[in-house]
Short mmCIF file of C-alpha atoms in Angstrom, two decimals:
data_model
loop_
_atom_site.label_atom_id
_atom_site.label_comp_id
_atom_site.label_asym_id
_atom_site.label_seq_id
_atom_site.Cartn_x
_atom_site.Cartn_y
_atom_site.Cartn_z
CA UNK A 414 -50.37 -24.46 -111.64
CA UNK A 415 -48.91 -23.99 -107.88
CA UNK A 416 -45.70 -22.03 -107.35
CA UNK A 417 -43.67 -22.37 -103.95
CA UNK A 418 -42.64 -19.67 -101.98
CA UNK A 419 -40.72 -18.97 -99.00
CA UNK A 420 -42.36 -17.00 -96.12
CA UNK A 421 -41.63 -15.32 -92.61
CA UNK A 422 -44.27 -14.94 -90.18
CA UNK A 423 -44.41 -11.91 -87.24
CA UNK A 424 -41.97 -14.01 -84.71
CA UNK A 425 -39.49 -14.61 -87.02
CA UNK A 426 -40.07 -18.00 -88.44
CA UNK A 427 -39.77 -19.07 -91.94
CA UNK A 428 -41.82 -22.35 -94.15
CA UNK A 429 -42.47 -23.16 -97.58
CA UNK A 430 -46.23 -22.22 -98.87
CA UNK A 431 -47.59 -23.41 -101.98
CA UNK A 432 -50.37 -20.61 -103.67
CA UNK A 433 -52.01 -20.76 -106.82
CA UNK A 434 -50.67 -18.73 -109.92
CA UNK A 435 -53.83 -17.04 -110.25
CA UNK A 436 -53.43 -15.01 -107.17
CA UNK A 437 -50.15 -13.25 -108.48
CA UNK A 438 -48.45 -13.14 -105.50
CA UNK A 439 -45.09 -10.82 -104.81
CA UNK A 440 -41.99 -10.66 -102.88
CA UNK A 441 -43.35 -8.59 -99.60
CA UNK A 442 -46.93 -9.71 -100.46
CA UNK A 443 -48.88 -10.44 -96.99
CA UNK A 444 -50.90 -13.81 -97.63
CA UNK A 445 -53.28 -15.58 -95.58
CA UNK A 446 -52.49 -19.22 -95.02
CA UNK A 447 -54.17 -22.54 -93.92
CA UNK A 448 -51.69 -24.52 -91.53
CA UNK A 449 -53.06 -27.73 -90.20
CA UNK A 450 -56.30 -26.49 -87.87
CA UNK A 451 -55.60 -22.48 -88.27
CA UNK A 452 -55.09 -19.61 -90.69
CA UNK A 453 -51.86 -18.03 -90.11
CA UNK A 454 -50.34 -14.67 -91.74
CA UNK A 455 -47.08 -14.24 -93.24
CA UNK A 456 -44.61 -12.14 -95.68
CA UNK A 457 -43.27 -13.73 -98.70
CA UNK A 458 -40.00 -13.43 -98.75
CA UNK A 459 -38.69 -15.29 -101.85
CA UNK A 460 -39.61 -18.05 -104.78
CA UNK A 461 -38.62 -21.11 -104.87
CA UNK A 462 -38.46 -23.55 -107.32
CA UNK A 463 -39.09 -26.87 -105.30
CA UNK A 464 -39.56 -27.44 -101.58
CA UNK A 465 -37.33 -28.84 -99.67
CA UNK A 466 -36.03 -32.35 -99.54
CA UNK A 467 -37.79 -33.43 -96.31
CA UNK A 468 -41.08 -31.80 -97.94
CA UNK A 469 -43.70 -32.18 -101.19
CA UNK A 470 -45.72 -29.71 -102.51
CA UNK A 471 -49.05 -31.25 -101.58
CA UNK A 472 -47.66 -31.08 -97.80
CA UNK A 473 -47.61 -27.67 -98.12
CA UNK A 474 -49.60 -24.85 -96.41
CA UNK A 475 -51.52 -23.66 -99.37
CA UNK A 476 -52.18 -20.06 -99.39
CA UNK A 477 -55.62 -18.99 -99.84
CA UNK A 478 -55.54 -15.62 -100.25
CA UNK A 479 -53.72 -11.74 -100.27
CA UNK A 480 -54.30 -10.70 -96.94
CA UNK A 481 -56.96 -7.45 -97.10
CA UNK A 482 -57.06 -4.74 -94.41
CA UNK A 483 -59.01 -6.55 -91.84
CA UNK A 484 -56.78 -9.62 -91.83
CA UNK A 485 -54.02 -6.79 -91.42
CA UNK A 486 -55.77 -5.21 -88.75
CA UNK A 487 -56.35 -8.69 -86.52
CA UNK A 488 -52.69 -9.44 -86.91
CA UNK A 489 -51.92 -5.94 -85.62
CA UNK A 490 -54.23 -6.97 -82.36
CA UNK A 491 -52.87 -9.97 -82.00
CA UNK A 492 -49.30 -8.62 -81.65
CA UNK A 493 -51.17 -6.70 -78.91
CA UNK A 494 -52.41 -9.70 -77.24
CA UNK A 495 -49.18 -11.65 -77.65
CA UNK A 496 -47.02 -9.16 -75.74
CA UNK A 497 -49.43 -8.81 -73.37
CA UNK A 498 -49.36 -12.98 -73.01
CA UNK A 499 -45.56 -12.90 -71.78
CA UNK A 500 -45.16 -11.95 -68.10
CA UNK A 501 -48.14 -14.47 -67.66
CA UNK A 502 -45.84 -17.18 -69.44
CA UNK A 503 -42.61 -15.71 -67.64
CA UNK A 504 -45.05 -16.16 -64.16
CA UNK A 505 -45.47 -19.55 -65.10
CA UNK A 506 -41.89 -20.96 -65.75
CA UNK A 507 -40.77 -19.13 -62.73
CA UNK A 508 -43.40 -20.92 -60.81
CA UNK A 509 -42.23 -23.94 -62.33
CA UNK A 510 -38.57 -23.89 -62.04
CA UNK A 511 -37.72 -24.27 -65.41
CA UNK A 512 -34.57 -23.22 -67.24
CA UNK A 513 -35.55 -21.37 -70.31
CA UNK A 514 -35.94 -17.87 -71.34
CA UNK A 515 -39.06 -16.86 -73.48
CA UNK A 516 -37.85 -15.00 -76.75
CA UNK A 517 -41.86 -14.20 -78.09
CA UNK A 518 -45.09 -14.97 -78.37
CA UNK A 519 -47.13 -15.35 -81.37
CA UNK A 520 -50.90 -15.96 -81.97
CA UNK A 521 -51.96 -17.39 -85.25
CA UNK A 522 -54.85 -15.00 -87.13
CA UNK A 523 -57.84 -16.56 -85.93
CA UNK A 524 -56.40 -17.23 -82.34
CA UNK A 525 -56.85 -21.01 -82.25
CA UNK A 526 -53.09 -21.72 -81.57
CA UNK A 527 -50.48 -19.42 -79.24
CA UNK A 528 -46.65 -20.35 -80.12
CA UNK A 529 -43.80 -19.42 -77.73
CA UNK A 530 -40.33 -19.07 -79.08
CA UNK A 531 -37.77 -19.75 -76.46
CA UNK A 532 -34.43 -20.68 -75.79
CA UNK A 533 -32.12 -23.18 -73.74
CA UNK A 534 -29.12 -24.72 -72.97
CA UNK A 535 -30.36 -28.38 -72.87
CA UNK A 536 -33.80 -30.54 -73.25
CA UNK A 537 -36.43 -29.27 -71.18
CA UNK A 538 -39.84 -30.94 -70.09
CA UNK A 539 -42.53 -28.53 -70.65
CA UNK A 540 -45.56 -30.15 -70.64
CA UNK A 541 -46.46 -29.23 -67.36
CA UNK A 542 -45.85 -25.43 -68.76
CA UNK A 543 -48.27 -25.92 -71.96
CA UNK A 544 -51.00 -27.41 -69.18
CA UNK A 545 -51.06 -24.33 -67.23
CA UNK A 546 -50.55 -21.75 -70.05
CA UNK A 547 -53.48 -23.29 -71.99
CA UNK A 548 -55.57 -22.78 -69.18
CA UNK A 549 -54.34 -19.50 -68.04
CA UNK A 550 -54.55 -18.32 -71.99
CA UNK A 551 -57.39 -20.11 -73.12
CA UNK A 552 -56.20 -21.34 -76.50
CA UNK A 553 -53.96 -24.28 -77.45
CA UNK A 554 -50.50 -23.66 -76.90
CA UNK A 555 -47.11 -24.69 -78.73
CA UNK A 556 -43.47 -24.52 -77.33
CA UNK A 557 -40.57 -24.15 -79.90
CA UNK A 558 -37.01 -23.92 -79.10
CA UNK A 559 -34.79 -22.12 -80.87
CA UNK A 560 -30.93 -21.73 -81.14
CA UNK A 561 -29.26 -18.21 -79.76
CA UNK A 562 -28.65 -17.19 -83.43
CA UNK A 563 -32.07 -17.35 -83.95
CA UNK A 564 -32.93 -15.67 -80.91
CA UNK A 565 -30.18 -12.58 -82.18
CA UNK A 566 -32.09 -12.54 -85.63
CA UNK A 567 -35.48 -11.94 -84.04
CA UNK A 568 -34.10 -9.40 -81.38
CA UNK A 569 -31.89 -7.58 -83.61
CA UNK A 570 -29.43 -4.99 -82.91
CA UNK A 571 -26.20 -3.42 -83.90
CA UNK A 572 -22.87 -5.43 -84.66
CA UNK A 573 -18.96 -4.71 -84.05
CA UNK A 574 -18.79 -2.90 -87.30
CA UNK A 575 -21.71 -0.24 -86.41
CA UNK A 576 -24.00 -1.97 -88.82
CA UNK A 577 -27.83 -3.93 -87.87
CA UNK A 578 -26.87 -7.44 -87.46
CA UNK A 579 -26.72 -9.37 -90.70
CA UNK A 580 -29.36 -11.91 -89.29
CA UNK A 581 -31.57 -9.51 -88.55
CA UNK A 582 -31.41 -7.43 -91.47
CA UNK A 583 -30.27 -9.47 -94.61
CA UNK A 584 -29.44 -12.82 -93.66
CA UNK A 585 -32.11 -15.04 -94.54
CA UNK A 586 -30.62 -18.67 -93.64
CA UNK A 587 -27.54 -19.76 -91.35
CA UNK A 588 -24.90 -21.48 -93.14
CA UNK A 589 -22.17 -23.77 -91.54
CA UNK A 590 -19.25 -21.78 -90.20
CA UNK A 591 -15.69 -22.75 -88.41
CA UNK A 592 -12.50 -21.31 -87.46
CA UNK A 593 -10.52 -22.32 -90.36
CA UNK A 594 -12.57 -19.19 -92.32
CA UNK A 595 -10.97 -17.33 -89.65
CA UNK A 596 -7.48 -18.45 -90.26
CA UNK A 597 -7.75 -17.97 -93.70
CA UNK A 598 -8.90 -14.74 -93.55
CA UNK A 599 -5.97 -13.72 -91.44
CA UNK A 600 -8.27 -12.65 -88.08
CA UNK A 601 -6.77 -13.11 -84.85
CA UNK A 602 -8.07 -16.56 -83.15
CA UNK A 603 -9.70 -14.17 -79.89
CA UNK A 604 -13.72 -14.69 -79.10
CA UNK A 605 -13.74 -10.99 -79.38
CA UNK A 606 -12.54 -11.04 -83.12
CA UNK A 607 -14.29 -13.89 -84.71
CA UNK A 608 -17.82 -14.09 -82.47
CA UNK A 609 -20.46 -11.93 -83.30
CA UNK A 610 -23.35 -10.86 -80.44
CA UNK A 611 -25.38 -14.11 -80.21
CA UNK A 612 -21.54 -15.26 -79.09
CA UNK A 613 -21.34 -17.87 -81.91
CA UNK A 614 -18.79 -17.29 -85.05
CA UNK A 615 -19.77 -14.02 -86.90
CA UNK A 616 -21.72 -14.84 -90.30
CA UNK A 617 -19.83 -12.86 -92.04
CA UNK A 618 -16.81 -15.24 -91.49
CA UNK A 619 -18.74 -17.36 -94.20
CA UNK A 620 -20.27 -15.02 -97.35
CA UNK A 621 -16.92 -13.44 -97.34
CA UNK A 622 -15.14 -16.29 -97.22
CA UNK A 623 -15.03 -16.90 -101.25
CA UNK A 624 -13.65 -13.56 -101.45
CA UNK A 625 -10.92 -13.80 -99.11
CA UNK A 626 -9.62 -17.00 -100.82
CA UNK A 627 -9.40 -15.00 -103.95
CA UNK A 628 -7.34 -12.43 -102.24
CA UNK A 629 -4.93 -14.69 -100.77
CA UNK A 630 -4.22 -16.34 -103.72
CA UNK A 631 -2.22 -13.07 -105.01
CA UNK A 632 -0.49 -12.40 -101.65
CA UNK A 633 2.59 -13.79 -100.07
CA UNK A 634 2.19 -16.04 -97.02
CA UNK A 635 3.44 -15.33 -93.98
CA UNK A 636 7.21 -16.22 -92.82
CA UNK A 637 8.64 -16.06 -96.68
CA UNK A 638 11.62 -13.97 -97.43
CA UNK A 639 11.19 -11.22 -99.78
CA UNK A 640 13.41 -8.13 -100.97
CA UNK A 641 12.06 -4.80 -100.70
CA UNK A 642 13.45 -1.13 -101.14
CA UNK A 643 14.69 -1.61 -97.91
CA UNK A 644 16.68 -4.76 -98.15
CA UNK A 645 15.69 -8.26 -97.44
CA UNK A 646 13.28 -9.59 -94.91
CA UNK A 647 10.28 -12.01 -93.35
CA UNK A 648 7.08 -11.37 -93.98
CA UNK A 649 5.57 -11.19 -90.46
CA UNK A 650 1.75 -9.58 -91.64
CA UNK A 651 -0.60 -9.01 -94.68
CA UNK A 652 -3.59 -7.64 -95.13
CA UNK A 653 -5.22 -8.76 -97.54
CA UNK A 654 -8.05 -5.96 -98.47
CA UNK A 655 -5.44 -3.00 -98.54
CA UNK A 656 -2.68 -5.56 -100.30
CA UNK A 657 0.13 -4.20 -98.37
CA UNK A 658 2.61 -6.59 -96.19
CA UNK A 659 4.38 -5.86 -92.63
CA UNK A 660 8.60 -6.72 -93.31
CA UNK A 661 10.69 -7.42 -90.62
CA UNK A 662 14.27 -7.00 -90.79
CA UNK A 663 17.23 -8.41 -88.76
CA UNK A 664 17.45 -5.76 -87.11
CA UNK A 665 14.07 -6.39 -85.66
CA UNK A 666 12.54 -3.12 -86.87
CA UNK A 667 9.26 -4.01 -89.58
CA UNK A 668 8.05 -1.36 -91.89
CA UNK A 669 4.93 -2.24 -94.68
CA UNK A 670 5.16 -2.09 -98.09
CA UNK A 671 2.46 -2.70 -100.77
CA UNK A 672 2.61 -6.05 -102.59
CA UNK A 673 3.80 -4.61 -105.48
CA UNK A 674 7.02 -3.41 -104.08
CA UNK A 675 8.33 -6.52 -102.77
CA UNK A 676 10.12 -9.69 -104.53
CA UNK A 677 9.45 -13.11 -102.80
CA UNK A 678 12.90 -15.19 -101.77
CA UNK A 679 11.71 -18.32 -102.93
CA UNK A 680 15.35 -19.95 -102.70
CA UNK A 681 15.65 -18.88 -99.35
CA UNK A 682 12.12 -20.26 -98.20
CA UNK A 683 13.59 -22.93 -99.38
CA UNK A 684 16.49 -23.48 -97.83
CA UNK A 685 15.09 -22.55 -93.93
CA UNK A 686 12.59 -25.89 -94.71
CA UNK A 687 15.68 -27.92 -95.27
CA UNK A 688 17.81 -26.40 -92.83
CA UNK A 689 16.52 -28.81 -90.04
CA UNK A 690 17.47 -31.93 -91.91
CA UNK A 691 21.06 -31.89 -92.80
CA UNK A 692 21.67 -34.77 -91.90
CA UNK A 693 18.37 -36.95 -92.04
CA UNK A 694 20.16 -40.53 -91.64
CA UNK A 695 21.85 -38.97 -88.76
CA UNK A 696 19.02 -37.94 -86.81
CA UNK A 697 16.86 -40.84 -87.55
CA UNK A 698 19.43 -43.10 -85.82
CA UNK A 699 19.29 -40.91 -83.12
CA UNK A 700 15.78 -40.99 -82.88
CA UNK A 701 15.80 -44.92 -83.20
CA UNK A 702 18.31 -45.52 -80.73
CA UNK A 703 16.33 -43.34 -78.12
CA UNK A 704 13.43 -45.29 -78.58
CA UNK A 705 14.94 -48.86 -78.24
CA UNK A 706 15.61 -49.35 -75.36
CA UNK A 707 18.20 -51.30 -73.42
CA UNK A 708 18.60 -54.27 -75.03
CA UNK A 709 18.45 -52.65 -78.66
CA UNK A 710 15.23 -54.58 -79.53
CA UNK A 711 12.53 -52.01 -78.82
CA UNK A 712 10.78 -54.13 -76.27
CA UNK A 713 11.98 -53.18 -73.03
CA UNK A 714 9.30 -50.51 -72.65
CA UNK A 715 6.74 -53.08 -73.02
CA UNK A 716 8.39 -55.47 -70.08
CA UNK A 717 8.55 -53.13 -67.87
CA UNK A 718 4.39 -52.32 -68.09
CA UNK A 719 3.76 -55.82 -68.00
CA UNK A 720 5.92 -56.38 -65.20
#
């Protein structure tokens, strides 16, 4: 029987392997893999318990063995050789003209294939590029381009909060993100806040999502009336990890108070709703008889376009 597991090769990529139960394979095992014409080398990350939808498990590399010392030593060389591939690549899309930026290099184990991870803003025709690099390189050559998250994960470094970067470090696969998480974690709506290094929206805006909603939904909102110690006010601020709320007063000076000293006004969040619609029939025949026109049938805007 074949299991499926998820792997991550030197350059950062991931795919779905399918190996044999016999060879026992591990989380952090190094395998050897056949992939189309080569062998390739890769870490398993995880297991999974089918592939993916556009995949089926006959498709599948298949994993032939646990790689030994000398498949670990090649790989180690061909790291070598790979950096030493890239100012002949950069050479070549400078002669070229192109617009792209070479992330890394990669050679497969046995050497028959040489991919180049790089990145973009737009299409770009290449295949000029993989003419001249095959024959400067002598092996077959293959162009991917990747996203600048991707590009982050694979170069690493050190975010905002003084940690690695959670794509680099933990983060295995990039999830959808938006600026409502943002809002609804209470950050401030500024590219500094809420983008991370690759200059997209932080990741973290997403795995902590869940937990922010479950915070929120024992905290006031902002703009309600409460009582406090102090006497009444409006919330203005909350934070929602330390549970404590910013009150200010009429007087226009705010002081914070933890959650549990404060009593929400909910009569008079009420009443400032309604306060703008004392007199609804009254202000919709105002709005009406702005809008009709001259002649009282509301079609004296249209005459006058058509005119």
């Amino acid at each position: 029987m074949e299991k499926i597991w998820l792997i991550k090769l030197e350059n950062g990529a991931t795919l779905e392997v399918r190996a044999d139960e016999a060879l026992e394979l591990a989380v952090k095992d190094i395998c050897v893999f056949n992939r189309d014409f080569y062998e390739e080398l890769g870490e398993i990350i995880r297991n999974l318990e089918s592939p993916s939808m556009t995949s089926r498990v006959g498709e599948l590399p298949q994993v032939i063995r646990k790689a030994g010392t000398q498949e670990l030593a090649t790989a180690n060389e061909n790291c070598r050789k790979a950096r030493n591939a890239m100012p002949t690549i950069q050479q070549w899309i400078d002669r070229l003209n192109l617009q792209m930026v070479p992330v890394n290099a990669h050679y497969s184990l046995d050497c028959k294939l040489l991919t180049v991870q790089f990145c973009a803003d737009g299409r770009v025709d290449f295949r000029e590029l993989v003419k001249e690099l095959s024959r400067a390189l002598s092996t077959r050559i293959e162009l991917r381009q990747i996203g600048v998250r991707d590009e982050t994960g694979i170069c690493g470094g050190i975010a905002v909060c003084g940690r690695p970067l959670c794509c680099s470090s933990f983060l295995k696969e990039f999830s959808s993100i938006n600026v409502k998480m943002a809002k609804e974690q209470d950050l401030a709506l500024t590219p500094s806040t809420i983008s991370g290094v690759c200059g997209r929206l932080k990741c973290c805006l997403k795995y902590e999502h869940d937990g922010y909603l479950e915070l929120a939904k024992e905290m006031p909102r902002k703009g309600e009336m409460c009582d406090t110690p102090a006497g009444k006010g409006r919330i203005t601020d909350r934070n929602l990890l330390t549970r404590n709320v910013v009150v200010t007063f009429e007087n226009g000076v705010a002081r914070t108070f933890p959650v549990s000293e404060i009593t929400i006004d909910r009569k008079g969040g009420e009443n400032r709703r309604n306060s703008g619609n004392e007199h609804p029939e009254k202000n919709n025949g105002e709005h009406h008889k702005k809008h009709s026109g001259k002649n009282g049938n509301g079609h004296n805007g249209d005459k006058q376009r058509n005119a």
